[in-house]
Short mmCIF file of C-alpha atoms in Angstrom, two decimals:
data_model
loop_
_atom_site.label_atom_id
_atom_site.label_comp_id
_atom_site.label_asym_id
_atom_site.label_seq_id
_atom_site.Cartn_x
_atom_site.Cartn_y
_atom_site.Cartn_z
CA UNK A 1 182.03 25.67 214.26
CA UNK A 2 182.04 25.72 210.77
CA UNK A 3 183.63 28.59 209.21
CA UNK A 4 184.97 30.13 212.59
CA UNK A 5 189.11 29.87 211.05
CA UNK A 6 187.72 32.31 208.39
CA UNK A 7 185.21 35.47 210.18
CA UNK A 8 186.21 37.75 212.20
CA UNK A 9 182.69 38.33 212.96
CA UNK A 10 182.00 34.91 214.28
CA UNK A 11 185.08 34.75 216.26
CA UNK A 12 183.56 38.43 218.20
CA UNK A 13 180.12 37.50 218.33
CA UNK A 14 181.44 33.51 219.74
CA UNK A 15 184.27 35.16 222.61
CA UNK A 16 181.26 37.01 223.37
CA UNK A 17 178.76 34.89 224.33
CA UNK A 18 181.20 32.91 225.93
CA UNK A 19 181.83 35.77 228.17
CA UNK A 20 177.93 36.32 228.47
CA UNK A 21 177.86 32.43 229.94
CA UNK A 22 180.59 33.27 232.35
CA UNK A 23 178.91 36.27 233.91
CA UNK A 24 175.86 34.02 234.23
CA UNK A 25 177.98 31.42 235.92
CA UNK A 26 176.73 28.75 232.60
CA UNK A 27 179.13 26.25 231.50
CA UNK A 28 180.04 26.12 227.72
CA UNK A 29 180.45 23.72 225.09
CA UNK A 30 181.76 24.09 221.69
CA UNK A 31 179.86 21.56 219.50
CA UNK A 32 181.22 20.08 216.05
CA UNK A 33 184.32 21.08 215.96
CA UNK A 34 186.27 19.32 213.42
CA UNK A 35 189.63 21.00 212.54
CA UNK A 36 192.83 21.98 215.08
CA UNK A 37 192.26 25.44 214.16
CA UNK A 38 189.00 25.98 215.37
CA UNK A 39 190.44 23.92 218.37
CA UNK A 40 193.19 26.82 218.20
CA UNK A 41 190.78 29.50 218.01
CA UNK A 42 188.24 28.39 221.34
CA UNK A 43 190.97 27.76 223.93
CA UNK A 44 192.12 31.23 224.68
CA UNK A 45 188.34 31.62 224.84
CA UNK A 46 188.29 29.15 227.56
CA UNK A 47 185.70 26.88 226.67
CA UNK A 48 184.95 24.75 229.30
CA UNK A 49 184.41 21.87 227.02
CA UNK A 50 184.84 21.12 223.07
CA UNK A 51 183.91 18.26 221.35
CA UNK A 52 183.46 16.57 218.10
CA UNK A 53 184.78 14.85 215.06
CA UNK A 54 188.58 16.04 215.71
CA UNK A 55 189.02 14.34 218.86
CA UNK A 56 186.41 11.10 218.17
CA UNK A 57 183.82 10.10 216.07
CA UNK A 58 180.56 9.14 217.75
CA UNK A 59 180.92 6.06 219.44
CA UNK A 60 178.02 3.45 220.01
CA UNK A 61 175.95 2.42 222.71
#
């Protein structure tokens, strides 16, 4: 999710796809996101599920 707070473009091309999934009846995840705003950005999106450094760090086995 790198860069998403910033583009314009990625923020069309990602509510997009998202979209796409939902036609298709495909769940989606939002991978590596590290920041509140680019937790900010995906939820009116509605992301089924986000995860990544902002809410844990990779716990071990």
């Amino acid at each position: 999710m790198d860069g998403i707070e910033d583009h314009k473009e990625i923020q069309s091309t990602i509510a997009r796809l998202i979209t796409m999934c939902r036609e298709f009846g495909i769940s989606v995840v939002a991978e590596g996101v590290e920041l509140a705003g680019q937790v900010d950005l995906l939820k009116p999106y509605q992301c089924d599920y986000i995860q990544g450094y902002y809410f844990n760090h990779a716990l071990p086995k």
